[in-house]
Structure formats: C-alpha cells, structure tokens
Short mmCIF file of C-alpha atoms in Angstrom, two decimals:
data_model
loop_
_atom_site.label_atom_id
_atom_site.label_comp_id
_atom_site.label_asym_id
_atom_site.label_seq_id
_atom_site.Cartn_x
_atom_site.Cartn_y
_atom_site.Cartn_z
CA UNK A 6 22.17 64.96 73.71
CA UNK A 7 23.50 62.00 75.64
CA UNK A 8 24.35 63.65 78.99
CA UNK A 9 23.70 67.08 80.42
CA UNK A 10 24.40 68.99 83.60
CA UNK A 11 23.46 72.50 84.75
CA UNK A 12 25.08 74.28 87.69
CA UNK A 13 23.52 77.50 89.01
CA UNK A 14 26.21 80.18 89.29
CA UNK A 15 24.11 83.22 90.19
CA UNK A 16 20.57 84.04 91.30
CA UNK A 17 19.75 87.65 92.18
CA UNK A 18 16.48 89.46 92.78
CA UNK A 19 16.42 93.27 92.78
CA UNK A 20 14.21 96.12 91.75
CA UNK A 21 14.66 97.71 88.34
CA UNK A 22 15.90 101.00 89.78
CA UNK A 23 18.61 99.16 91.70
CA UNK A 24 19.57 97.19 88.58
CA UNK A 25 19.88 100.39 86.52
CA UNK A 26 21.75 102.30 89.24
CA UNK A 27 24.07 104.83 87.71
CA UNK A 28 22.25 104.94 84.34
CA UNK A 29 19.89 107.73 85.34
CA UNK A 30 19.46 110.29 88.09
CA UNK A 31 15.67 109.90 88.39
CA UNK A 32 15.12 108.32 91.81
CA UNK A 33 11.78 108.17 93.56
CA UNK A 34 9.66 108.78 90.48
CA UNK A 35 6.53 107.73 92.38
CA UNK A 36 5.73 104.76 90.13
CA UNK A 37 6.06 101.14 91.17
CA UNK A 38 9.40 99.63 90.25
CA UNK A 39 9.60 96.33 88.40
CA UNK A 40 11.30 93.34 90.00
CA UNK A 41 14.29 91.95 88.10
CA UNK A 42 15.46 88.34 88.46
CA UNK A 43 18.93 87.56 87.09
CA UNK A 44 20.28 84.03 86.74
CA UNK A 45 23.47 82.54 85.32
CA UNK A 46 24.12 78.83 84.90
CA UNK A 47 26.96 76.70 83.60
CA UNK A 48 25.52 74.33 80.98
CA UNK A 49 27.40 71.16 80.02
CA UNK A 50 26.15 68.72 77.41
CA UNK A 51 27.59 65.69 75.65
CA UNK A 52 26.29 65.04 72.17
CA UNK A 53 25.32 61.52 71.15
CA UNK A 54 27.62 61.23 68.13
CA UNK A 55 30.66 59.02 67.55
CA UNK A 56 33.31 61.46 68.86
CA UNK A 57 31.20 62.48 71.95
CA UNK A 58 31.86 66.24 71.90
CA UNK A 59 31.30 68.10 75.18
CA UNK A 60 29.96 71.63 74.96
CA UNK A 61 30.20 74.05 77.90
CA UNK A 62 28.92 77.60 78.18
CA UNK A 63 27.45 80.05 80.67
CA UNK A 64 23.81 80.85 79.98
CA UNK A 65 22.20 83.91 81.51
CA UNK A 66 18.54 84.83 81.80
CA UNK A 67 17.06 88.12 83.03
CA UNK A 68 13.35 88.37 83.80
CA UNK A 69 11.68 91.72 84.38
CA UNK A 70 8.35 91.38 86.19
CA UNK A 71 5.43 93.78 85.83
CA UNK A 72 4.86 95.38 89.26
CA UNK A 73 1.07 95.30 88.89
CA UNK A 74 0.60 91.71 87.72
CA UNK A 75 3.88 90.01 88.77
CA UNK A 76 3.99 88.49 85.29
CA UNK A 77 7.09 88.46 83.10
CA UNK A 78 7.05 91.55 80.90
CA UNK A 79 10.57 91.10 79.49
CA UNK A 80 12.79 88.03 79.08
CA UNK A 81 16.42 88.43 77.97
CA UNK A 82 18.88 85.58 77.38
CA UNK A 83 22.63 85.75 76.98
CA UNK A 84 25.39 83.26 76.30
CA UNK A 85 28.94 83.83 77.47
CA UNK A 86 30.49 82.05 74.50
CA UNK A 87 31.27 83.29 71.01
CA UNK A 88 29.92 81.54 67.94
CA UNK A 89 33.47 80.49 67.05
CA UNK A 90 34.09 79.00 70.50
CA UNK A 91 30.85 77.03 70.23
CA UNK A 92 31.87 75.56 66.88
CA UNK A 93 35.38 74.85 68.18
CA UNK A 94 33.96 72.70 70.99
CA UNK A 95 32.50 70.33 68.40
#
C-alpha cells in the first residue's frame, strides 16, 4: 500500500433492542440490553505497483457489548463491494 485514506461515514450507538426493532415483539424482558456500536467508513488505498491501482470500498463494523462487562461480545464486519468489483478495481 502506497497511500491510504479512511473517511467515517456513520457512527451510531444504540441498545440491542432498538437495533432489532421490528424483529420481535418481546419488549421489556427485564434483562439488561446490550449496547450496539455501528460504524461505516469509506476506505481508499493505492497499491504500490507499476500501474498504481486505487481500490475503494465501504467497510462496516458492528460491535455488540456485553451489558455486564462492557466488553465486546460480538464483532461483525461487512464490505459493501462484491468480489468481482474488488478484482475489477485492480
């Protein structure tokens, strides 16, 4: 990688019940709800090869925090680019 740039597109903090709104009717179950942090960023890199390809994609990360320890209990990543589109950018 010769150059890189990351631009934050989204940063949201919500509770897990709010994040799953509409998926279930069980509200107020009495247990502590996990905190969910959702981020999306535009990643741009230039590879250090002769033709200097530039790759761009949106990278998302969702962290679910344990309500008792505030530690990450689940980490999910997503990329808003298909495998073909990634190869095509080369």
